mmCIF file of C-alpha atoms in Angstrom:
data_model
loop_
_atom_site.group_PDB
_atom_site.id
_atom_site.type_symbol
_atom_site.label_atom_id
_atom_site.label_comp_id
_atom_site.label_asym_id
_atom_site.label_seq_id
_atom_site.Cartn_x
_atom_site.Cartn_y
_atom_site.Cartn_z
ATOM 1 C CA MET F 1 65.710 -28.874 53.284
ATOM 2 C CA PRO F 2 69.221 -27.149 52.730
ATOM 3 C CA LEU F 3 72.808 -29.130 53.214
ATOM 4 C CA LYS F 4 75.006 -28.901 55.267
ATOM 5 C CA TRP F 5 78.662 -29.775 56.690
ATOM 6 C CA LEU F 6 79.589 -30.221 60.501
ATOM 7 C CA LEU F 7 82.659 -28.698 61.226
ATOM 8 C CA TYR F 8 84.489 -28.864 64.578
ATOM 9 C CA TRP F 9 88.102 -27.121 66.336
ATOM 10 C CA GLN F 10 90.555 -29.560 66.579
ATOM 11 C CA THR F 11 94.086 -27.511 68.454
ATOM 12 C CA ASN F 12 97.559 -28.330 68.259
ATOM 13 C CA ALA F 13 99.338 -30.968 70.133
ATOM 14 C CA GLY F 14 100.248 -29.492 73.624
ATOM 15 C CA THR F 15 97.037 -26.755 73.433
ATOM 16 C CA SER F 16 93.667 -26.634 74.352
ATOM 17 C CA VAL F 17 90.469 -24.622 73.482
ATOM 18 C CA ASN F 18 89.660 -21.877 74.941
ATOM 19 C CA THR F 19 87.203 -18.025 74.621
ATOM 20 C CA GLN F 20 89.877 -16.319 72.692
ATOM 21 C CA ILE F 21 90.070 -19.294 69.392
ATOM 22 C CA LEU F 22 85.931 -18.729 69.754
ATOM 23 C CA ALA F 23 86.351 -14.937 70.053
ATOM 24 C CA GLU F 24 89.077 -14.881 67.067
ATOM 25 C CA VAL F 25 87.095 -17.209 65.098
ATOM 26 C CA THR F 26 83.793 -15.187 65.723
ATOM 27 C CA GLN F 27 85.778 -12.382 64.514
ATOM 28 C CA CYS F 28 86.904 -14.086 61.246
ATOM 29 C CA VAL F 29 82.998 -14.395 60.563
ATOM 30 C CA GLU F 30 81.826 -11.387 60.707
ATOM 31 C CA SER F 31 85.174 -9.880 58.640
ATOM 32 C CA ILE F 32 83.733 -11.527 55.601
ATOM 33 C CA ASN F 33 80.392 -9.518 55.175
ATOM 34 C CA THR F 34 78.398 -11.422 56.977
ATOM 35 C CA VAL F 35 75.069 -10.429 57.939
ATOM 36 C CA LYS F 36 74.180 -11.588 61.545
ATOM 37 C CA GLY F 37 71.029 -13.269 62.788
ATOM 38 C CA GLY F 38 69.817 -14.721 65.688
ATOM 39 C CA ARG F 39 71.383 -17.398 68.576
ATOM 40 C CA TRP F 40 70.987 -20.940 67.092
ATOM 41 C CA LYS F 41 71.170 -23.925 70.148
ATOM 42 C CA ASN F 42 71.479 -27.723 69.515
ATOM 43 C CA THR F 43 71.340 -29.933 72.707
ATOM 44 C CA LEU F 44 72.583 -33.252 72.651
ATOM 45 C CA ASN F 45 72.862 -36.340 75.762
ATOM 46 C CA TYR F 46 73.909 -39.765 76.543
ATOM 47 C CA TYR F 47 71.457 -42.235 77.558
ATOM 48 C CA ARG F 48 72.521 -45.432 79.149
ATOM 49 C CA ALA F 49 69.876 -48.255 79.997
ATOM 50 C CA ASN F 50 69.085 -48.800 83.602
ATOM 51 C CA THR F 51 70.399 -52.403 83.479
ATOM 52 C CA ARG F 52 68.299 -52.315 87.308
ATOM 53 C CA ASP F 53 64.781 -52.147 85.146
ATOM 54 C CA PRO F 54 63.699 -55.661 84.573
ATOM 55 C CA SER F 55 62.453 -54.498 81.084
ATOM 56 C CA THR F 56 65.637 -53.736 79.302
ATOM 57 C CA ALA F 57 68.171 -56.275 82.061
ATOM 58 C CA ASN F 58 67.619 -59.179 80.579
ATOM 59 C CA GLN F 59 67.260 -57.785 76.627
ATOM 60 C CA ALA F 60 70.635 -58.913 74.571
ATOM 61 C CA ASP F 61 69.198 -56.392 71.780
ATOM 62 C CA PHE F 62 68.335 -53.901 74.036
ATOM 63 C CA PRO F 63 70.516 -50.503 73.267
ATOM 64 C CA ARG F 64 72.710 -49.981 76.070
ATOM 65 C CA ASP F 65 73.504 -46.338 75.038
ATOM 66 C CA LEU F 66 71.517 -43.840 73.369
ATOM 67 C CA MET F 67 72.191 -40.508 72.051
ATOM 68 C CA GLY F 68 69.567 -38.197 71.676
ATOM 69 C CA ILE F 69 69.058 -34.677 69.865
ATOM 70 C CA THR F 70 67.585 -31.916 69.669
ATOM 71 C CA LEU F 71 67.876 -29.448 66.820
ATOM 72 C CA GLN F 72 67.061 -26.004 66.383
ATOM 73 C CA GLU F 73 65.605 -26.595 62.948
ATOM 74 C CA GLN F 74 63.175 -29.215 63.925
ATOM 75 C CA PRO F 75 61.902 -27.766 67.206
ATOM 76 C CA ASP F 76 59.060 -30.272 67.370
ATOM 77 C CA LYS F 77 61.344 -33.226 66.941
ATOM 78 C CA TYR F 78 63.366 -34.958 68.945
ATOM 79 C CA TYR F 79 66.029 -37.834 67.669
ATOM 80 C CA PHE F 80 67.980 -40.375 68.837
ATOM 81 C CA ILE F 81 71.101 -42.390 67.173
ATOM 82 C CA ILE F 82 72.240 -45.917 67.874
ATOM 83 C CA HIS F 83 75.360 -45.949 66.799
ATOM 84 C CA SER F 84 76.123 -49.296 66.940
ATOM 85 C CA GLN F 85 73.782 -50.337 64.834
ATOM 86 C CA ARG F 86 73.481 -47.382 62.588
ATOM 87 C CA ILE F 87 69.703 -46.487 63.073
ATOM 88 C CA VAL F 88 68.411 -43.170 63.554
ATOM 89 C CA VAL F 89 65.004 -42.778 65.068
ATOM 90 C CA GLU F 90 62.247 -39.215 64.825
ATOM 91 C CA ALA F 91 60.319 -39.076 68.032
ATOM 92 C CA ASP F 92 58.333 -36.235 69.970
ATOM 93 C CA THR F 93 59.906 -34.032 72.068
ATOM 94 C CA MET F 94 58.017 -35.231 74.880
ATOM 95 C CA ILE F 95 60.351 -39.113 74.697
ATOM 96 C CA PRO F 96 62.876 -37.679 77.008
ATOM 97 C CA MET F 97 60.486 -36.664 80.181
ATOM 98 C CA ILE F 98 58.526 -40.351 79.597
ATOM 99 C CA MET F 99 62.260 -41.715 79.434
ATOM 100 C CA GLU F 100 62.597 -40.260 82.739
ATOM 101 C CA LYS F 101 59.677 -41.687 83.865
ATOM 102 C CA LEU F 102 59.887 -45.094 83.360
ATOM 103 C CA GLN F 103 63.062 -44.752 84.581
ATOM 104 C CA SER F 104 64.466 -47.217 81.755
ATOM 105 C CA TYR F 105 67.383 -44.743 80.463
ATOM 106 C CA ARG F 106 68.879 -42.382 82.919
ATOM 107 C CA SER F 107 70.483 -39.202 80.885
ATOM 108 C CA ARG F 108 74.131 -39.729 81.648
ATOM 109 C CA VAL F 109 76.035 -35.935 79.751
ATOM 110 C CA SER F 110 73.889 -33.014 78.103
ATOM 111 C CA ILE F 111 76.045 -30.861 76.292
ATOM 112 C CA ASN F 112 75.128 -27.911 74.361
ATOM 113 C CA PHE F 113 76.181 -26.172 71.149
ATOM 114 C CA GLU F 114 75.134 -22.754 70.857
ATOM 115 C CA GLY F 115 76.359 -19.080 69.570
ATOM 116 C CA PHE F 116 75.266 -16.902 66.527
ATOM 117 C CA GLN F 117 74.000 -17.414 62.927
ATOM 118 C CA TYR F 118 75.001 -15.547 59.801
ATOM 119 C CA LYS F 119 74.036 -14.936 56.574
ATOM 120 C CA LEU F 120 76.591 -15.054 53.454
ATOM 121 C CA GLY F 121 75.367 -15.232 50.520
ATOM 122 C CA ASP F 122 73.665 -18.734 49.478
ATOM 123 C CA PHE F 123 75.383 -19.964 52.907
ATOM 124 C CA GLN F 124 74.268 -19.784 56.098
ATOM 125 C CA LEU F 125 76.902 -20.389 58.769
ATOM 126 C CA ARG F 126 76.499 -20.988 62.575
ATOM 127 C CA VAL F 127 79.380 -20.628 65.103
ATOM 128 C CA GLY F 128 79.697 -21.478 68.393
ATOM 129 C CA LYS F 129 80.206 -23.224 71.886
ATOM 130 C CA MET F 130 80.458 -26.631 72.886
ATOM 131 C CA VAL F 131 79.516 -26.502 76.857
ATOM 132 C CA PRO F 132 77.822 -29.431 79.669
ATOM 133 C CA LEU F 133 74.484 -28.228 79.856
ATOM 134 C CA ASN F 134 74.854 -26.260 83.829
ATOM 135 C CA GLN F 135 78.478 -25.746 82.909
ATOM 136 C CA ASP F 136 80.414 -22.749 81.661
ATOM 137 C CA SER F 137 83.651 -24.458 80.879
ATOM 138 C CA LEU F 138 84.377 -24.515 77.640
ATOM 139 C CA LYS F 139 84.750 -28.476 75.524
ATOM 140 C CA GLY F 140 84.935 -27.338 71.900
ATOM 141 C CA ILE F 141 84.056 -25.310 68.943
ATOM 142 C CA VAL F 142 81.807 -25.836 66.237
ATOM 143 C CA MET F 143 80.857 -24.997 63.014
ATOM 144 C CA GLU F 144 77.361 -25.577 60.524
ATOM 145 C CA MET F 145 78.054 -24.406 57.142
ATOM 146 C CA GLU F 146 74.831 -24.456 55.491
ATOM 147 C CA TYR F 147 74.461 -23.845 51.337
ATOM 148 C CA LEU F 148 70.872 -23.396 51.160
ATOM 149 C CA PRO F 149 70.201 -23.854 47.221
ATOM 150 C CA ILE F 150 70.994 -27.103 47.689
ATOM 151 C CA SER F 151 70.101 -30.482 49.271
ATOM 152 C CA SER F 152 71.766 -32.799 47.169
ATOM 153 C CA LEU F 153 75.151 -34.296 49.130
ATOM 154 C CA ASP F 154 76.777 -35.440 45.751
ATOM 155 C CA LYS F 155 75.941 -32.017 44.208
ATOM 156 C CA SER F 156 76.984 -29.656 46.003
ATOM 157 C CA ARG F 157 80.056 -31.222 47.017
ATOM 158 C CA HIS F 158 82.781 -29.040 44.927
ATOM 159 C CA ILE F 159 80.850 -26.070 46.525
ATOM 160 C CA MET F 160 80.757 -27.114 49.654
ATOM 161 C CA GLU F 161 85.103 -28.179 49.495
ATOM 162 C CA GLU F 162 85.755 -24.657 47.580
ATOM 163 C CA PHE F 163 84.262 -23.058 50.384
ATOM 164 C CA LEU F 164 85.611 -24.757 52.869
ATOM 165 C CA ASP F 165 89.432 -24.334 51.541
ATOM 166 C CA MET F 166 87.861 -20.703 51.889
ATOM 167 C CA TRP F 167 87.365 -20.385 55.171
ATOM 168 C CA GLN F 168 90.124 -22.191 55.831
ATOM 169 C CA GLU F 169 92.309 -19.359 55.057
ATOM 170 C CA ILE F 170 90.655 -16.857 56.472
ATOM 171 C CA VAL F 171 91.148 -18.508 59.726
ATOM 172 C CA SER F 172 94.958 -19.453 59.127
ATOM 173 C CA ARG F 173 95.586 -15.198 58.628
ATOM 174 C CA ARG F 174 95.131 -15.725 62.540
ATOM 175 C CA SER F 175 97.770 -17.966 63.659
ATOM 176 C CA LEU F 176 95.736 -20.089 65.793
ATOM 177 C CA PRO F 177 96.751 -23.109 67.117
ATOM 178 C CA GLY F 178 94.360 -24.952 65.023
ATOM 179 C CA ARG F 179 91.836 -25.453 62.539
ATOM 180 C CA PHE F 180 88.606 -26.811 61.567
ATOM 181 C CA MET F 181 87.846 -30.369 60.805
ATOM 182 C CA HIS F 182 84.688 -31.749 58.840
ATOM 183 C CA ILE F 183 84.267 -35.558 59.135
ATOM 184 C CA GLU F 184 83.414 -37.989 56.324
ATOM 185 C CA THR F 185 80.277 -39.657 57.209
ATOM 186 C CA ASN F 186 78.799 -42.668 55.197
ATOM 187 C CA PHE F 187 75.164 -41.642 55.245
ATOM 188 C CA ALA F 188 74.296 -44.779 53.376
ATOM 189 C CA GLU F 189 75.089 -46.742 56.635
ATOM 190 C CA TYR F 190 72.368 -45.644 58.244
ATOM 191 C CA GLY F 191 70.005 -46.056 55.013
ATOM 192 C CA LEU F 192 70.045 -42.319 54.097
ATOM 193 C CA PRO F 193 69.475 -40.784 50.864
ATOM 194 C CA ASP F 194 71.577 -38.217 48.808
ATOM 195 C CA HIS F 195 68.411 -35.597 49.602
ATOM 196 C CA TYR F 196 69.851 -33.687 52.803
ATOM 197 C CA THR F 197 67.586 -34.637 56.221
ATOM 198 C CA SER F 198 67.428 -33.461 59.945
ATOM 199 C CA HIS F 199 68.762 -37.071 59.647
ATOM 200 C CA HIS F 200 72.097 -36.396 58.036
ATOM 201 C CA SER F 201 72.686 -33.402 60.665
ATOM 202 C CA VAL F 202 72.208 -35.906 63.572
ATOM 203 C CA VAL F 203 74.362 -38.270 62.333
ATOM 204 C CA GLN F 204 77.019 -35.448 61.393
ATOM 205 C CA TYR F 205 76.371 -34.550 65.372
ATOM 206 C CA ALA F 206 77.083 -38.249 66.350
ATOM 207 C CA ALA F 207 80.373 -38.763 64.448
ATOM 208 C CA MET F 208 81.645 -35.874 65.784
ATOM 209 C CA MET F 209 81.231 -36.535 69.730
ATOM 210 C CA ASN F 210 82.429 -40.159 69.095
ATOM 211 C CA HIS F 211 85.361 -38.469 67.290
ATOM 212 C CA LEU F 212 86.648 -36.219 69.881
ATOM 213 C CA LEU F 213 85.604 -38.795 72.740
ATOM 214 C CA SER F 214 88.090 -41.653 70.844
ATOM 215 C CA SER F 215 90.586 -38.489 70.797
ATOM 216 C CA GLY F 216 89.888 -37.373 74.368
ATOM 217 C CA ARG F 217 89.759 -33.888 72.852
ATOM 218 C CA ASN F 218 86.475 -33.296 74.698
#
């Protein structure tokens, strides 16, 4: 599958993300002769083990926290990531309903990443907002930068870096209070190959969210 980098908007000190920045970023994308496509949406859930459940309470190696993700590119799959153990698991989309019935894990927070996608030559760009489920409050801005011809992480690095530099220059002309950031992720820690898969996308979303949580930006 095509390779992608996940970017997030990092605000300058003393400022916060808002809808005006999102609108300006969207205008930047539309100003470079992109072709606007349909909407896109990914959803992330944080799960906490139900310690009152006898099946989980007395197992020291039972994951206390799970992160579940649905990706638009794989609508019939549901992904779990256990960050502390560097494990990514692929499951059926029915698994959240089963977990809810078993009450072994409870969903603590649900976050949607949603917006529009754009085509620019060999690149597919997805720009969107990060909002908690059933809320309108904007918590962040994300961008998926996808290169369609290549799926090798190593072979595509130079092309992706050049495109990111070009994109940063375009955004900088707007003098916005912040910039897009890309987190370098060690996919080998999760046993993932050089060939890009949806598991790589899951790891990138988890790495981004862990960074935002630790820095208090979300």
